[in-house]
Coordinates of C-alpha atoms in Angstrom, one line a residue:
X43 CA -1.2 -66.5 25.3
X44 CA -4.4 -64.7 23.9
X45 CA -7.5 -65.6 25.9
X46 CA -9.8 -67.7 23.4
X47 CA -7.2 -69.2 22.0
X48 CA -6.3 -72.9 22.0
X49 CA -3.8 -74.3 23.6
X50 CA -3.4 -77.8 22.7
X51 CA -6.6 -79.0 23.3
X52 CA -7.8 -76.6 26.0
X53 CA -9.6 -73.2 25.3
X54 CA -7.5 -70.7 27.2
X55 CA -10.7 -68.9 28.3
X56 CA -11.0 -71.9 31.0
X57 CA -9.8 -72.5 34.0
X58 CA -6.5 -74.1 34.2
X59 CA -7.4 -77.4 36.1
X60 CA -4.5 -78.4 38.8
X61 CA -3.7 -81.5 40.6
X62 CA -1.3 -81.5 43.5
X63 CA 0.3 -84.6 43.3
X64 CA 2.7 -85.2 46.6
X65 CA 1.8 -82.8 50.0
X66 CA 5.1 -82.1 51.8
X67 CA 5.7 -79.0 52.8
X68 CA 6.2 -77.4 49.3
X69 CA 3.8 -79.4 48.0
X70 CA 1.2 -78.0 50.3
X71 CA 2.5 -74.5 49.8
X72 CA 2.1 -74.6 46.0
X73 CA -1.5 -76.3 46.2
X74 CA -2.5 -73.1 48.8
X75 CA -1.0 -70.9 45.6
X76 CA -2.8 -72.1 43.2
X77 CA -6.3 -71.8 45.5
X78 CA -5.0 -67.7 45.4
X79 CA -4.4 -67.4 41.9
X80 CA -6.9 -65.9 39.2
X81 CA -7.3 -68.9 36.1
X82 CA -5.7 -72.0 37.8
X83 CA -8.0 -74.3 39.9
X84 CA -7.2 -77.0 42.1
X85 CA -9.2 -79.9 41.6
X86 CA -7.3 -82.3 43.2
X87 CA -4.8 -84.0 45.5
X88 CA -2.3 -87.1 45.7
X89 CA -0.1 -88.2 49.0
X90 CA 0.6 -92.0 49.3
X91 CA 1.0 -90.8 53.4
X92 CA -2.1 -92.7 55.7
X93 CA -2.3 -90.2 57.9
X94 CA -3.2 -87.8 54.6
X95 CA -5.4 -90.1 52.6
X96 CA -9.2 -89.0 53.4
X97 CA -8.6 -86.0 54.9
X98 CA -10.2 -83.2 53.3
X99 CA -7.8 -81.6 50.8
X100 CA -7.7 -78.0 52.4
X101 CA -7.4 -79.2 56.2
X102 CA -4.2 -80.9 55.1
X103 CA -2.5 -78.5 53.0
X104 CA -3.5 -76.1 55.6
X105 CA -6.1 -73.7 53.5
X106 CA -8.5 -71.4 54.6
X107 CA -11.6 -73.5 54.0
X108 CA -12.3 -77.3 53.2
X109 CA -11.9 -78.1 49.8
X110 CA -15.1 -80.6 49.5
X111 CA -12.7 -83.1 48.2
X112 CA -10.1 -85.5 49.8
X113 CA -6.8 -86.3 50.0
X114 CA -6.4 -89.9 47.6
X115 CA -3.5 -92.1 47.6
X116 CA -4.1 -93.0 43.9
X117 CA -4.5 -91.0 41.1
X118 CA -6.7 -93.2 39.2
X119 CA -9.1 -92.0 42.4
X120 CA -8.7 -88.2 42.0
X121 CA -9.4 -88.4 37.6
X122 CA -12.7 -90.1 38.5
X123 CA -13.9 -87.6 40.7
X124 CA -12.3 -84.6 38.5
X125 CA -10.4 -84.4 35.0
X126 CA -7.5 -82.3 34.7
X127 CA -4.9 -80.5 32.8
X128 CA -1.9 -80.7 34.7
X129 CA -0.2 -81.9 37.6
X130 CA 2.1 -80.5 39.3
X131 CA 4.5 -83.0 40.5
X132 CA 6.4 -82.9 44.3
X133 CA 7.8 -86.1 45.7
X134 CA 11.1 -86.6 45.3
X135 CA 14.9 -84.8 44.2
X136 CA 15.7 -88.2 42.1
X137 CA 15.2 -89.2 38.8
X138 CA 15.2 -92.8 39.4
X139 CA 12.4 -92.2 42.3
X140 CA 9.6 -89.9 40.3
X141 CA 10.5 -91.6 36.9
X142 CA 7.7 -94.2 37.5
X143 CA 4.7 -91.2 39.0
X144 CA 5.8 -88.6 35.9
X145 CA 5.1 -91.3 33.5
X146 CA 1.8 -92.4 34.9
X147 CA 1.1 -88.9 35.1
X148 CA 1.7 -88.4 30.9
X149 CA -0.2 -91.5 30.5
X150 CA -3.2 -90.2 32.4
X151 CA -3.4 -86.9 29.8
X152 CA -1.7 -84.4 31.7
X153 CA 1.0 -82.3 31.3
X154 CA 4.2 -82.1 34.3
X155 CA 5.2 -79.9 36.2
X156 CA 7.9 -81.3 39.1
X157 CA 9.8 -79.9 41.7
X158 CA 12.6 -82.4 40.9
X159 CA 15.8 -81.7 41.2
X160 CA 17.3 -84.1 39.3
X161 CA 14.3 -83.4 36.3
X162 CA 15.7 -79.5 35.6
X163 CA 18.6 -80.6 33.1
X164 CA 18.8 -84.5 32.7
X165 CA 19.9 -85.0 29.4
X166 CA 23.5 -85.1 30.1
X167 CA 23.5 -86.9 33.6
X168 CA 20.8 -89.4 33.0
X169 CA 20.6 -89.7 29.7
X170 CA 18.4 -92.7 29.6
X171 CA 15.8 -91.8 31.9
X172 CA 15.5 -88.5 30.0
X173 CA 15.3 -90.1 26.9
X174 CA 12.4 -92.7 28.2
X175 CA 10.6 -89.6 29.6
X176 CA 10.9 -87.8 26.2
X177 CA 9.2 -90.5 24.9
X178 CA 6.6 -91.4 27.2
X179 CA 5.9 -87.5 26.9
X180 CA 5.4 -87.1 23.1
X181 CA 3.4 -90.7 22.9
X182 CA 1.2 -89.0 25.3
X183 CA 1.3 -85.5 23.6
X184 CA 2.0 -84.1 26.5
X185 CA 5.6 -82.0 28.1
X186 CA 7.5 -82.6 31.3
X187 CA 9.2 -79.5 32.8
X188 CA 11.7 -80.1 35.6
X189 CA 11.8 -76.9 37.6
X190 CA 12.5 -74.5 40.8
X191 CA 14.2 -71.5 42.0
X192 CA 17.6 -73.5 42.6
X193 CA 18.0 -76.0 40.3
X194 CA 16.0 -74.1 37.4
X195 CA 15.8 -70.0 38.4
X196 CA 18.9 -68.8 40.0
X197 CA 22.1 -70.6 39.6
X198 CA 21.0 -71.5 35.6
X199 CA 18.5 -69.9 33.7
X200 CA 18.9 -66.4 35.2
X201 CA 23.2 -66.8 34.3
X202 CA 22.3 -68.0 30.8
X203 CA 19.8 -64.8 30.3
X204 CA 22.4 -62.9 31.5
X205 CA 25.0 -63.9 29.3
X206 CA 22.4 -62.0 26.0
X207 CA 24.0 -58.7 27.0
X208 CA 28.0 -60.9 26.4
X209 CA 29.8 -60.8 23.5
X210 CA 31.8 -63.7 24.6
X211 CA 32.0 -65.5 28.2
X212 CA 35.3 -67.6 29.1
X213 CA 34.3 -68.3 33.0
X214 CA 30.7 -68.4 35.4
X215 CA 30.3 -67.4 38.7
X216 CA 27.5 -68.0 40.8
X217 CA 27.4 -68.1 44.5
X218 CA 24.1 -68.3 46.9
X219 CA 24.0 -68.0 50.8
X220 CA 20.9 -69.0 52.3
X221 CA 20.1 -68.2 56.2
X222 CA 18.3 -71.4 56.6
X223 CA 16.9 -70.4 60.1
X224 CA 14.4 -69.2 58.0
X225 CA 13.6 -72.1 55.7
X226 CA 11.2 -75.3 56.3
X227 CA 12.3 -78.3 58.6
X228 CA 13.5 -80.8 55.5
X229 CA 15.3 -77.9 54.3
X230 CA 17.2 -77.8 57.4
X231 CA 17.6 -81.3 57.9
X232 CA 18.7 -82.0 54.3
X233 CA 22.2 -79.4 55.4
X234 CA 22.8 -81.6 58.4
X235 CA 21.2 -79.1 61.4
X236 CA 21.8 -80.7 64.3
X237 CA 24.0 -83.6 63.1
X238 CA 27.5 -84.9 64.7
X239 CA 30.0 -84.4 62.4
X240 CA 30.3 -88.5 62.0
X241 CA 26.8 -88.3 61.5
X242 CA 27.1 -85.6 58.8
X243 CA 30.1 -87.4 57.0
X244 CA 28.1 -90.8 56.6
X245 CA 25.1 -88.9 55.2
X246 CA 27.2 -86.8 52.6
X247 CA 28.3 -90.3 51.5
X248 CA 25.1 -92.0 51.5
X249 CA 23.9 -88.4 49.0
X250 CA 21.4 -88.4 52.0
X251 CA 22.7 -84.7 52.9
X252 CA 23.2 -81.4 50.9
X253 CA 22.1 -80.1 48.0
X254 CA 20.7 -81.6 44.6
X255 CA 20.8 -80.1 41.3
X256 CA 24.6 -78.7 40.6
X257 CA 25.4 -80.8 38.6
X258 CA 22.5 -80.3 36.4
X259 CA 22.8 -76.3 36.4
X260 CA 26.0 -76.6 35.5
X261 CA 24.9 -78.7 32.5
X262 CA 22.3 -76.4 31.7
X263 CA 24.5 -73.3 31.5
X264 CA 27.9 -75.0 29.9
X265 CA 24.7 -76.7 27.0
X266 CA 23.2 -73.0 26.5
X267 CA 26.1 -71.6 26.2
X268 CA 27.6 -74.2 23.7
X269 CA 30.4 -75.9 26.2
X270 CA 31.4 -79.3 26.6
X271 CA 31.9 -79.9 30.4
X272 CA 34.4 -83.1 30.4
X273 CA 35.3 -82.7 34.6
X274 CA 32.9 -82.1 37.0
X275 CA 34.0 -81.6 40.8
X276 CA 31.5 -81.1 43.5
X277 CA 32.6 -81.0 47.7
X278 CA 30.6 -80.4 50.7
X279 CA 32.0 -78.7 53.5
X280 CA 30.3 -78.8 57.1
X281 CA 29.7 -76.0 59.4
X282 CA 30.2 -76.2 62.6
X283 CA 28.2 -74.0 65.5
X284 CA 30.1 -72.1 68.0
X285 CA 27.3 -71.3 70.3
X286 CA 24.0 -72.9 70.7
X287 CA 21.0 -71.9 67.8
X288 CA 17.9 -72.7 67.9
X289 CA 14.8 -72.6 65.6
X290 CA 11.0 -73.5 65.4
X291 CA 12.9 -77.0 64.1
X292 CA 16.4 -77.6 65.6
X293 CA 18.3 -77.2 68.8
X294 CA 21.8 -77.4 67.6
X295 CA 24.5 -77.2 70.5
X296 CA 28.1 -76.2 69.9
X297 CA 29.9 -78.7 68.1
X298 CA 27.1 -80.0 66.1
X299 CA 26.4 -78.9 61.9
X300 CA 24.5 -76.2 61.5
X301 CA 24.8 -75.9 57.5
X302 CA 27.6 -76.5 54.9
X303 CA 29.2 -75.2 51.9
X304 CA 28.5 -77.3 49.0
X305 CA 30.7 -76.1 45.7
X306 CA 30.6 -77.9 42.0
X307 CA 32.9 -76.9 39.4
X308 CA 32.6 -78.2 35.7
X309 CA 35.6 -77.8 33.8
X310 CA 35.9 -77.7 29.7
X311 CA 39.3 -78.6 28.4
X312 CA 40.8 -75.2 28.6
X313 CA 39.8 -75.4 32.3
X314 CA 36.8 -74.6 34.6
X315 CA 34.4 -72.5 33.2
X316 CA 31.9 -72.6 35.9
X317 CA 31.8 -72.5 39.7
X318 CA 29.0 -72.4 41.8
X319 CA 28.9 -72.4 45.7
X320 CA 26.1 -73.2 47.7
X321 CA 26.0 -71.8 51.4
X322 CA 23.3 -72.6 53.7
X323 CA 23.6 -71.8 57.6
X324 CA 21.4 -71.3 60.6
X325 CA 21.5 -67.6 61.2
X326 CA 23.2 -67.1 58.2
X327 CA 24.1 -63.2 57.7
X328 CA 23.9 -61.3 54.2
X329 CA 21.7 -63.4 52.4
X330 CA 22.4 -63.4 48.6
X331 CA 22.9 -64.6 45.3
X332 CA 25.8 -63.2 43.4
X333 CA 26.2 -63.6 39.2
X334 CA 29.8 -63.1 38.0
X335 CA 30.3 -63.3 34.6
X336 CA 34.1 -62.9 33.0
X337 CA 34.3 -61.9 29.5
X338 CA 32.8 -58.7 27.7
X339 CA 32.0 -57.1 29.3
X340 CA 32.8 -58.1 32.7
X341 CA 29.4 -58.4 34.6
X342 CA 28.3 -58.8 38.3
X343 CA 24.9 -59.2 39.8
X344 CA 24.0 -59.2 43.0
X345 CA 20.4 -59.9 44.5
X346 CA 18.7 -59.9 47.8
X347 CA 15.8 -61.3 48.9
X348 CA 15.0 -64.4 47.5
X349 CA 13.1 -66.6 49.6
X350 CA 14.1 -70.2 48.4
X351 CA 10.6 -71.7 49.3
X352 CA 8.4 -68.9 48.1
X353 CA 10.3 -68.1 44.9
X354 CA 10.1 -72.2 44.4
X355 CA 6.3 -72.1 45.0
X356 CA 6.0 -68.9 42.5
X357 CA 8.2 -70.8 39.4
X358 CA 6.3 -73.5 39.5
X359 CA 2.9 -71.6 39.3
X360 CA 4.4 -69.2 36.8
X361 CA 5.1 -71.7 34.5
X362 CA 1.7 -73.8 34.2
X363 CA 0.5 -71.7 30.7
X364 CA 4.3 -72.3 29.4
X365 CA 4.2 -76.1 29.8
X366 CA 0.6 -76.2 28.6
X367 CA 1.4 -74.9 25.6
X368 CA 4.7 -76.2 25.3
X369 CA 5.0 -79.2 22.3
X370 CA 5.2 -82.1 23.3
X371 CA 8.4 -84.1 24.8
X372 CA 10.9 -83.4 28.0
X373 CA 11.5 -80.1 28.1
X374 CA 13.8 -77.5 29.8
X375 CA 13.9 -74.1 30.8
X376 CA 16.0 -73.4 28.0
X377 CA 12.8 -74.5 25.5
X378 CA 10.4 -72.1 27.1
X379 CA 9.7 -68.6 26.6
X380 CA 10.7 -66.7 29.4
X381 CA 8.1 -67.4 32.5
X382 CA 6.8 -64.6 34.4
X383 CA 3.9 -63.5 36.7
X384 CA 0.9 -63.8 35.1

């Protein structure tokens, strides 16, 4: 985008103004992003958490420097102090849970960003809700993007992208290993750290353990790529710790869950075209993310060095002038010019 243009209805020549709307711990991380980058401002912040509410923005997502405004559990409260442009959205994985706080925030005037997991690719597994958030986006004139490094980065768009240098794909290959000694608490908790292995079984079934979004990359890919997925599979597998590990978070003896193995497969008629395996361990070694692709040619990419929580942070910044000037409606990676640093 060309500075002085227009961009809906926002000169491009002003500040981007941000909300941060939901201040866990990525939700803090991206607000103290946006307070380092050039053309974004944060102008305010939304927790529904008492012990956040008041507080000076910057004290609670641990800035530098007060902000001069607080912390508001409504957003109603934040527009009256401070219009915006967008918000970017961090609360929850599920569809059914943000459904509600995405629409208010269309119906305030502002364009979505969320961390969602469940957002990156809905139209397939919750068609409804995606179609009632298409909607409620183009009533509004405004565009929802559901993104991240993992659903919406690394085991989707960056495949798909790959696939420009294929004549033809028949299967997909994507595997990531994450050494989550490194990674925030929730992440940690979320893979079962700590857990018995009764305890670890009951939350898989509950859906209160492992990783959200396979399903919905695998959608994305199989879509962009002109597939039909008719069987999906998806297993998680515990891990169990030989010896005791311990991080700033978790004290995990022997015997207890110290990650799992999470893999989904979707399968086309012909048989499974996609695979991808999700490994996340304390003290994980060889942290990667691998890209097979069969078909011609043959490819195979390996990279090294994505931090989950950082890269997640960065995607989400990165895309702020796409979504802006995105038309309006529910959109996808897919319906977005490539995002980059800017």
């Amino acid at each position: 985008m060309k500075r002085g243009s227009f961009v809906k209805d926002r000169p491009t020549s002003e500040p981007i103004r941000v909300i941060q709307y939901g201040l866990g711990s990525i939700g803090c991380a991206i607000a103290r992003h946006v307070l380092e980058r050039h053309g974004v401002e944060l102008v305010g912040a939304v927790d529904m958490d008492p012990r956040k509410v008041g507080r000076d923005a910057g004290e609670v997502i641990g800035a530098a420097r007060p902000l001069g405004f607080p912390v508001c559990a409504r957003l109603t409260e934040v527009l009256t102090r401070a219009p915006a442009h967008v918000a970017v959205h961090s609360t929850s994985s599920y569809l059914n849970l943000v459904k509600g706080q995405i629409i208010e925030l269309l119906e305030a005037g502002l364009d979505v960003i969320s961390t969602a997991e469940e957002l990156s690719f809905p139209w397939l597994a919750h068609p409804e809700d995606a179609q009632e958030l298409d909607v409620a986006a183009k009533r509004c004139g405004k565009s929802v993007l559901g993104t991240g490094v993992n659903p919406g980065f690394l085991m989707d768009t960056l495949p798909t992208i790959l696939t420009a240098i294929c004549q033809s794909v028949e299967r997909m290959e994507v595997t990531r290993v994450v050494n989550a000694s490194t990674r925030r608490a929730p992440f940690q908790a979320k893979i079962g750290c700590g857990m018995t292995l009764e305890e670890f079984e009951a939350g898989t079934v509950a859906g209160q353990i492992g990783h959200v979004g396979l399903r919905e990359s695998m959608d994305a890919v199989a879509h962009a790529l002109g597939r039909r997925l008719t069987r999906y599979e998806i297993t998680v597998e515990p891990l169990i710790a030989e010896r005791p590990i311990v991080t700033e978070h978790f004290a995990v003896k022997p015997g207890q869950i110290c990650g799992l193995k999470q893999t989904g497969r979707g399968f086309t008629g012909e048989g499974e075209f996609i695979k991808l395996t999700f490994f996340a361990a304390l003290n994980a070694e060889d942290e990667h993310d691998v890209i097979e692709i069969q078909g011609c040619p043959n490819l195979k990419m390996t990279l090294r060095g994505t931090n989950g929580d950082l890269a997640t942070v960065a995607i989400v910044v990165n895309a702020i002038p796409r979504v802006i000037a995105a038309a309006p409606g529910l959109v996808t990676m897919q319906d977005l010019p490539p995002v980059h640093l800017w």
